[in-house]
Structure formats: structure tokens, C-alpha cells
Amino acid sequence: MPDFVYADHAATAPLSKAALKAMMPFLTEEYGNASSAYAAGRRARRAVDRAREKIAHAFGAHPDEIYFTSCGTESDNWVMRSPELCSEKKEKIISSSVEHHAILNTLEARKHAGLSSELLGADGNCRINVSRLKAALGSSTALVSIMAANNEVGTVMPIAELAEAAHKAGALFHTDAVQAAGHIPIDVEKAKVDLMSFSAHKFGGPKGIGGLYIRRGVPAGRWLYGGGQERGLRGGTENTAGIVGMAVALEKSCENMEKDTRRISALRDELISGVQKIPGTHLTGDPENRLPGNASFIFEGAEGEALVLLLDQAGICVSAGSACSAGALEPSHVLLAMGIPPEMARGSLRITLGAENTEDDIRKILEVLPDAVARSREAAGK
């Protein structure tokens, strides 16, 4: 067991034992190429096919609607950069200002190419309002892309309502479910989504493997030219071990979801209650509609990056809702979009829990954090 408290599951989750066990044969003796015709290749192909079936079952999809990629970022790029999803008369993409940079930066590149896009603002809880989407939709809208749950503050979006509004306007609907998959129930039929991105390492699978759900009949187009893998849409040798590990991790996450959600939510609520006793503390994100393990805060007068380093010295792994850019601390674009002033946004901290966390972990965080906040405020002269 590690001698530190890992509370940054939104960044990556530990590889599950079940996933590692399932992967090992394909990392050692079962190394055949899934495209090869001989027995070792056929065994790899069967493993890939079974994994595709498991993932499809977890999401309420058909196996031929699941496409394997290298990560969630690649899946998002496939959707955002697919010319087949747009036409000369319908080329506008609507997204939100709180999306992951895999969406935002790709839309920015698309904008430089002269193609139209619009970013919807979020409310103070990071929710995307359905009425705001309806007002933005028009005859030129080809695609709407709204994340299923926010990666910084954990807010769960009303995806089914947003998708319904998009469809009524004649647009397709994509959701980046990288943070949601394996943590909250997802049924692509009930959610009415046309495309959905997901990534294994967020729910206990290995890094370097992800996927894209493409509803039957949706013209996502060819993404990578090469061989005929992924029904000709994404060429390249399949990562058999990664695919198998992802499927097992997702299967186990779904099997344990109800039990884990109850336990993790209870730990999260205990953490939130304790942290809010620190003066000048604000919970960010929707207080009700949020991911089970997400507890994100702003500490007035503190610096998020300083808090991360101070907690790291105490053996606690968390993250700040800000990023270092060109040597300067930049406030989180998500918090700014929620209407939080830049000075306050710099004091953000994200603590995200998983199935491995315990009551002792919460106690340690609550023991260390008040002093870290005080030291950060003192250093900042606040």
C-alpha cells in the first residue's frame, strides 16, 4: 500500500487489480496482433471483440457503435475535427465555456480555419442551462458538444435535456463523458447522445486507451488512415492489453457503482463539512448534482498551487483548479466562466476521492489542510 493519501482521482485513478490481471496474458504470452489470421491473432481478436461487447453493454450501446482510441482527448478531436458531421449549410458547433481543453483548443483551431462555433456560459454552479442552448440553436447548427460532468468542480450536466433540445433543432449531440464514465450511470439511449468520448484511466483502467461511441448512422468519418481497424475508421494496430483492461475496469466499476457511490459520497460529504469550517472557504460546483468523489473549494487569500505543494509535503496528493501558463499562475477557465473573480479563482483546490480512500484519509486531510491554508495566506500577505 502507498504511504501517501491519493486524492486526485479526477486526474487519474489507480489501475484496478482486476484490470491488471486481465491484461497480463496480453502483455506476456498472448502477444498476437488482432489483425493476424493465425491462432494467436485470432485469440487477440476474440479478446478485443469480447471487450467491445462488455463496453457496449455498460453504456447500453451496440458493439459496432464502440470505437477504440488512445485516450479521451483523441476521441474529442475525432468528433470536433470530423468534416462529415458538418455541411456547407450546417457547419456551426455549439459547446460550453467550461469544457476540457481537448474541446476548447480544437474549437479554437477550427475557428482559425474559418469555421463557426459558439461557447455557452455556465451558471454559478457550472451548469449549462437548457434554455440558453435553445436560444443559441439555429438552422446552421450541426453539432452540440457538452460534457457529461465537469472535470474541475464535478457538476453533472442535464445531458438528456440538452441532447433533446439539440435534436429538435436538427443538430447532433456529443458528450465528453471522460469524468462521468464508470462513476455515474450512463445509458446512451436514455441520454439520447449521438457521440460520446470516454477514457480508461479515469475509472481504473490503463492509460493510453480510450473510446468513442458513435451511434449507428452518424457519419463521423474516417479519423486515421492506415489499415482497416475499427471498421476502417481508425487505422492502427489495436492495443489488445489496454482494450481488455479498459473493458474489465468499466465492468467492475459498473458492478460496484451503487455500493461505491454510497461510500465515496459519504466520505466526500464528511470532507466537505470539515473543510467548510476553515474561514473564507467556498464549495465550488453544484452542491447536489455532482460526481460522488468530487470536493472542490476556493480558499480566499490562498494560492491553489501553494496548497498543492504544502499538502504534497504532508503526503497528500490533490490538485489546484489552475494551471501554470508561461510562468504565470492562470486562474481556472472553468471558475472564471462560473463568474468567480480571478483573485478568488487562484485559491482553488480540487480533492477527488475514489474507492481506495478511507476514513483515515479524510482525517489526515482535515488535520493538515487548515494549517496549509493559513501558511499559504500568510505567504500571500492575506
Coordinates of C-alpha atoms in Angstrom, one line a residue:
M1 CA 0.0 0.0 0.0
P2 CA 1.3 3.5 -0.7
D3 CA 2.4 5.6 2.2
F4 CA 0.6 8.7 0.9
V5 CA -3.1 9.8 0.6
Y6 CA -4.1 9.8 -3.0
A7 CA -7.0 12.2 -3.5
D8 CA -6.6 13.2 -7.2
H9 CA -8.8 10.6 -8.9
A10 CA -10.1 13.1 -11.4
A11 CA -6.6 13.3 -12.8
T12 CA -6.2 9.5 -12.9
A13 CA -7.4 6.5 -11.0
P14 CA -5.2 3.6 -9.8
L15 CA -5.1 0.6 -12.1
S16 CA -7.6 -1.9 -10.7
K17 CA -6.3 -5.3 -9.8
A18 CA -9.0 -7.0 -12.0
A19 CA -7.9 -4.9 -15.0
L20 CA -4.2 -5.7 -14.4
K21 CA -4.9 -9.4 -14.1
A22 CA -6.9 -9.4 -17.3
M23 CA -4.2 -7.5 -19.1
M24 CA -1.2 -9.7 -18.1
P25 CA -1.6 -12.5 -20.6
F26 CA -1.7 -10.0 -23.4
L27 CA 1.4 -8.3 -22.1
T28 CA 3.3 -11.6 -21.9
E29 CA 2.5 -14.8 -23.8
E30 CA -0.6 -13.7 -25.7
Y31 CA 1.1 -11.0 -27.9
G32 CA -0.6 -11.8 -31.2
N33 CA -1.7 -9.0 -33.5
A34 CA -5.5 -8.9 -33.5
S35 CA -5.4 -8.3 -37.3
S36 CA -3.4 -11.5 -37.9
A37 CA -5.0 -14.7 -39.3
Y38 CA -3.1 -17.3 -37.3
A39 CA -4.3 -18.7 -34.0
A40 CA -2.5 -16.2 -31.8
G41 CA -4.0 -13.3 -33.8
R42 CA -7.5 -14.9 -33.6
R43 CA -7.2 -15.1 -29.9
A44 CA -6.3 -11.5 -29.7
R45 CA -9.2 -10.6 -32.0
R46 CA -11.7 -12.6 -29.8
A47 CA -10.4 -10.7 -26.7
V48 CA -10.9 -7.3 -28.5
D49 CA -14.4 -8.4 -29.6
R50 CA -15.4 -9.5 -26.1
A51 CA -14.1 -6.3 -24.6
R52 CA -16.1 -4.3 -27.2
E53 CA -19.2 -6.2 -26.2
K54 CA -18.6 -5.5 -22.4
I55 CA -18.2 -1.8 -23.0
A56 CA -21.2 -1.6 -25.2
H57 CA -23.3 -3.4 -22.6
A58 CA -22.1 -1.0 -19.9
F59 CA -23.3 2.0 -21.9
G60 CA -26.5 0.5 -23.4
A61 CA -25.0 0.5 -26.9
H62 CA -24.4 -1.9 -29.7
P63 CA -20.9 -3.4 -30.0
D64 CA -20.5 -1.9 -33.5
E65 CA -21.0 1.6 -32.1
I66 CA -17.9 1.4 -29.9
Y67 CA -14.6 2.5 -31.4
F68 CA -11.3 2.3 -29.6
T69 CA -8.9 5.3 -29.5
S70 CA -5.8 6.2 -27.5
C71 CA -7.5 8.5 -24.9
G72 CA -10.4 10.9 -24.3
T73 CA -8.5 13.7 -26.0
E74 CA -8.2 11.8 -29.2
S75 CA -11.9 10.9 -29.1
D76 CA -12.8 14.5 -28.6
N77 CA -10.6 15.6 -31.5
W78 CA -12.2 12.9 -33.8
V79 CA -15.6 14.5 -33.2
M80 CA -14.6 18.2 -33.3
R81 CA -12.5 17.8 -36.4
S82 CA -14.8 15.5 -38.4
P83 CA -15.9 17.3 -41.6
E84 CA -18.5 14.6 -42.2
L85 CA -20.5 15.8 -39.2
C86 CA -21.0 19.2 -40.9
S87 CA -22.1 20.5 -44.2
E88 CA -21.9 23.8 -46.2
K89 CA -25.2 25.0 -44.7
K90 CA -24.8 23.3 -41.3
E91 CA -21.2 23.9 -40.0
K92 CA -21.7 25.6 -36.6
I93 CA -20.7 23.7 -33.4
I94 CA -22.1 24.8 -30.1
S95 CA -20.2 23.9 -26.9
S96 CA -19.6 25.4 -23.5
S97 CA -17.0 27.6 -21.8
V98 CA -16.4 25.0 -19.1
E99 CA -15.3 22.2 -21.4
H100 CA -11.9 20.4 -21.2
H101 CA -9.2 21.9 -23.3
A102 CA -9.4 18.9 -25.7
I103 CA -12.7 20.5 -26.9
L104 CA -11.9 24.2 -26.4
N105 CA -8.5 24.2 -28.1
T106 CA -9.8 22.1 -31.0
L107 CA -12.7 24.5 -31.5
E108 CA -10.2 27.4 -31.4
A109 CA -8.2 25.7 -34.2
R110 CA -11.4 25.2 -36.1
K111 CA -12.2 28.9 -35.7
H112 CA -8.9 29.8 -37.3
A113 CA -9.9 27.7 -40.3
G114 CA -12.9 30.0 -40.7
L115 CA -15.5 27.6 -39.2
S116 CA -18.2 28.8 -36.8
S117 CA -18.5 27.9 -33.2
E118 CA -20.2 29.3 -30.1
L119 CA -19.5 28.7 -26.4
L120 CA -22.3 28.8 -23.9
G121 CA -21.7 30.3 -20.5
A122 CA -22.3 28.4 -17.3
D123 CA -24.2 29.4 -14.2
G124 CA -22.6 29.8 -10.8
N125 CA -22.8 26.1 -10.1
C126 CA -21.2 25.3 -13.5
R127 CA -24.5 24.0 -15.0
I128 CA -25.3 24.6 -18.7
N129 CA -28.9 26.0 -18.9
V130 CA -31.1 24.2 -21.5
S131 CA -32.9 27.5 -22.3
R132 CA -29.6 29.1 -23.1
L133 CA -28.8 26.3 -25.5
K134 CA -32.2 26.6 -27.1
A135 CA -31.6 30.3 -27.7
A136 CA -28.3 29.6 -29.4
L137 CA -29.5 26.8 -31.7
G138 CA -30.3 27.6 -35.3
S139 CA -30.6 26.1 -38.8
S140 CA -26.8 26.3 -39.2
T141 CA -26.0 24.3 -36.1
A142 CA -24.5 20.9 -37.0
L143 CA -23.3 19.7 -33.6
V144 CA -23.7 20.4 -29.9
S145 CA -21.0 19.2 -27.5
I146 CA -21.5 19.4 -23.7
M147 CA -19.5 17.4 -21.2
A148 CA -21.4 14.9 -19.0
A149 CA -19.6 16.1 -15.8
N150 CA -17.1 18.8 -15.2
N151 CA -13.5 17.7 -14.5
E152 CA -12.7 20.5 -12.1
V153 CA -15.8 21.1 -10.0
G154 CA -17.7 17.8 -10.6
T155 CA -21.0 19.3 -11.7
V156 CA -23.2 16.7 -13.5
M157 CA -24.9 18.2 -16.6
P158 CA -28.5 17.6 -17.7
I159 CA -27.3 15.7 -20.8
A160 CA -30.6 14.1 -21.8
E161 CA -32.4 17.5 -21.8
L162 CA -29.6 19.2 -23.7
A163 CA -29.5 16.4 -26.3
E164 CA -33.2 16.6 -26.8
A165 CA -33.0 20.3 -27.4
A166 CA -30.2 19.8 -30.0
H167 CA -32.2 17.1 -31.8
K168 CA -35.3 19.2 -32.0
A169 CA -33.2 21.8 -33.8
G170 CA -31.8 19.2 -36.2
A171 CA -28.3 19.0 -34.6
L172 CA -26.3 16.0 -33.4
F173 CA -25.2 15.8 -29.8
H174 CA -21.8 14.8 -28.4
T175 CA -20.8 14.5 -24.8
D176 CA -17.3 14.2 -23.3
A177 CA -18.0 11.6 -20.6
V178 CA -14.4 11.2 -19.6
Q179 CA -15.1 12.2 -16.0
A180 CA -18.5 10.5 -15.8
A181 CA -18.0 7.1 -17.3
G182 CA -17.6 4.4 -14.6
H183 CA -18.7 6.8 -11.9
I184 CA -22.4 7.6 -12.6
P185 CA -24.8 5.5 -14.7
I186 CA -24.7 6.2 -18.4
D187 CA -27.2 4.8 -20.9
V188 CA -26.7 6.3 -24.4
E189 CA -30.2 5.5 -25.4
K190 CA -31.8 7.2 -22.4
A191 CA -29.3 10.1 -22.6
K192 CA -30.1 10.4 -26.3
V193 CA -26.5 11.1 -27.2
D194 CA -25.1 10.6 -30.7
L195 CA -21.4 10.5 -29.8
M196 CA -19.6 10.0 -26.5
S197 CA -16.0 10.1 -25.5
F198 CA -14.5 8.1 -22.6
S199 CA -11.1 7.2 -21.2
A200 CA -10.0 4.1 -19.3
H201 CA -7.6 5.6 -16.8
K202 CA -10.4 7.6 -15.2
F203 CA -12.2 4.5 -13.9
G204 CA -9.4 2.1 -13.0
G205 CA -8.2 1.1 -16.5
P206 CA -4.8 1.6 -18.0
K207 CA -3.5 4.9 -19.5
G208 CA -3.2 5.1 -23.3
I209 CA -6.6 3.7 -24.2
G210 CA -10.0 5.3 -24.7
G211 CA -13.0 5.1 -26.8
L212 CA -15.7 6.9 -28.8
Y213 CA -19.3 5.8 -29.0
I214 CA -20.8 6.6 -32.4
R215 CA -24.5 6.0 -32.8
R216 CA -25.4 3.9 -35.9
G217 CA -26.0 6.1 -38.9
V218 CA -24.0 9.1 -37.6
P219 CA -21.4 10.0 -40.2
A220 CA -18.3 10.5 -38.0
G221 CA -16.0 9.8 -40.9
R222 CA -12.5 8.2 -41.1
W223 CA -10.2 9.5 -38.5
L224 CA -6.9 7.7 -39.0
Y225 CA -5.8 6.4 -42.4
G226 CA -3.9 3.1 -42.3
G227 CA -5.2 -0.4 -42.1
G228 CA -8.8 -1.5 -41.8
Q229 CA -9.0 -1.5 -38.0
E230 CA -12.1 -0.1 -36.2
R231 CA -14.3 -0.8 -39.2
G232 CA -12.0 1.2 -41.4
L233 CA -12.4 4.5 -39.4
R234 CA -9.3 4.4 -37.2
G235 CA -6.3 2.6 -38.7
G236 CA -3.6 1.2 -36.4
T237 CA -2.8 -1.9 -34.5
E238 CA -5.2 -2.4 -31.7
N239 CA -3.9 -2.1 -28.1
T240 CA -5.2 -5.5 -27.1
A241 CA -4.0 -5.4 -23.5
G242 CA -5.3 -1.9 -23.0
I243 CA -8.6 -2.7 -24.6
V244 CA -9.1 -5.7 -22.4
G245 CA -8.1 -3.8 -19.3
M246 CA -10.5 -0.9 -20.1
A247 CA -13.4 -3.3 -20.5
V248 CA -12.8 -5.1 -17.2
A249 CA -12.3 -1.9 -15.3
L250 CA -15.5 -0.5 -16.7
E251 CA -17.4 -3.7 -16.0
K252 CA -16.2 -3.8 -12.4
S253 CA -16.9 -0.1 -11.9
C254 CA -20.5 -0.6 -13.1
E255 CA -20.9 -3.7 -10.9
N256 CA -19.7 -1.8 -7.8
M257 CA -21.2 1.6 -8.7
E258 CA -24.1 1.7 -6.3
K259 CA -22.1 0.5 -3.3
D260 CA -19.0 2.6 -4.1
T261 CA -21.2 5.7 -4.7
R262 CA -22.8 5.5 -1.3
R263 CA -19.4 5.1 0.5
I264 CA -17.5 7.6 -1.6
S265 CA -20.3 10.2 -1.3
A266 CA -20.3 9.8 2.4
L267 CA -16.6 10.4 2.6
R268 CA -16.9 13.4 0.3
D269 CA -19.7 14.9 2.4
E270 CA -17.6 14.4 5.6
L271 CA -14.7 16.1 3.9
I272 CA -16.8 19.0 2.6
S273 CA -18.3 19.5 6.1
G274 CA -14.9 19.6 7.7
V275 CA -13.2 21.8 5.1
Q276 CA -16.0 24.4 5.2
K277 CA -15.1 25.0 8.9
I278 CA -12.0 26.8 7.6
P279 CA -12.9 30.5 7.5
G280 CA -13.1 32.0 4.0
T281 CA -13.8 28.7 2.3
H282 CA -16.3 28.2 -0.5
L283 CA -17.5 25.0 -2.1
T284 CA -17.5 25.2 -5.9
G285 CA -19.8 23.3 -8.3
D286 CA -23.3 22.2 -7.9
P287 CA -23.9 21.2 -4.2
E288 CA -26.4 18.5 -5.2
N289 CA -25.7 17.4 -8.8
R290 CA -22.1 16.5 -8.6
L291 CA -19.8 13.5 -9.0
P292 CA -19.6 11.2 -6.0
G293 CA -15.9 11.8 -5.2
N294 CA -15.5 15.5 -6.2
A295 CA -15.0 18.1 -3.5
S296 CA -13.7 21.4 -4.9
F297 CA -13.1 24.6 -3.0
I298 CA -11.9 28.1 -3.1
F299 CA -9.9 29.5 -0.1
E300 CA -10.0 33.2 0.0
G301 CA -6.5 34.8 0.1
A302 CA -4.7 31.5 -0.6
E303 CA -2.9 30.2 -3.7
G304 CA -4.0 26.9 -5.0
E305 CA -0.6 25.8 -6.3
A306 CA 0.9 26.6 -2.9
L307 CA -1.7 24.5 -1.2
V308 CA -0.9 21.6 -3.6
L309 CA 2.8 21.8 -2.7
L310 CA 2.2 22.1 1.1
L311 CA -0.2 19.1 1.1
D312 CA 2.3 17.2 -1.0
Q313 CA 4.9 17.7 1.7
A314 CA 2.5 16.1 4.1
G315 CA 2.0 13.1 1.8
I316 CA -1.4 14.2 0.3
C317 CA -2.0 14.2 -3.5
V318 CA -4.5 16.8 -4.7
S319 CA -4.7 19.3 -7.5
A320 CA -5.4 23.0 -8.0
G321 CA -8.1 24.3 -10.3
S322 CA -5.5 26.5 -12.1
A323 CA -2.6 25.8 -14.4
C324 CA 0.9 27.3 -14.8
S325 CA 1.0 29.1 -18.2
A326 CA 4.1 30.8 -19.5
G327 CA 5.5 31.0 -15.9
A328 CA 2.4 32.8 -14.5
L329 CA -0.4 31.4 -12.4
E330 CA -3.5 31.5 -14.6
P331 CA -7.0 31.2 -12.9
S332 CA -9.1 28.3 -14.0
H333 CA -11.1 29.0 -17.1
V334 CA -13.9 26.9 -15.5
L335 CA -14.1 29.1 -12.4
L336 CA -13.9 32.3 -14.4
A337 CA -16.8 31.0 -16.6
M338 CA -18.8 30.5 -13.4
G339 CA -18.4 34.2 -12.6
I340 CA -15.8 33.8 -9.9
P341 CA -13.3 36.7 -9.8
P342 CA -9.7 35.9 -10.9
E343 CA -8.3 36.8 -7.5
M344 CA -10.6 34.2 -5.8
A345 CA -10.2 31.6 -8.5
R346 CA -6.5 31.5 -7.8
G347 CA -7.3 30.0 -4.4
S348 CA -8.9 26.8 -5.8
L349 CA -8.2 23.3 -4.7
R350 CA -9.7 20.0 -6.1
I351 CA -9.9 17.0 -3.9
T352 CA -11.3 13.9 -5.6
L353 CA -11.8 10.6 -3.9
G354 CA -12.1 7.0 -5.2
A355 CA -12.9 3.5 -4.0
E356 CA -9.5 3.2 -2.3
N357 CA -9.9 6.1 0.1
T358 CA -10.8 5.6 3.7
E359 CA -11.9 7.5 6.8
D360 CA -8.3 7.8 7.8
D361 CA -7.5 9.6 4.6
I362 CA -10.3 12.2 5.3
R363 CA -9.0 12.6 8.9
K364 CA -5.5 13.3 7.6
I365 CA -6.6 15.8 5.0
L366 CA -8.7 17.6 7.6
E367 CA -5.7 17.6 10.0
V368 CA -3.3 19.1 7.5
L369 CA -5.4 21.4 5.4
P370 CA -6.2 24.2 7.9
D371 CA -2.5 24.8 8.6
A372 CA -1.7 24.7 4.9
V373 CA -4.3 27.3 4.1
A374 CA -3.0 29.5 6.9
R375 CA 0.5 29.2 5.7
S376 CA -0.5 30.0 2.1
R377 CA -2.4 33.1 3.2
E378 CA 0.5 34.3 5.3
A379 CA 2.9 33.8 2.4
A380 CA 0.5 35.7 0.1
G381 CA 0.2 38.5 2.7
K382 CA -3.5 38.0 3.2

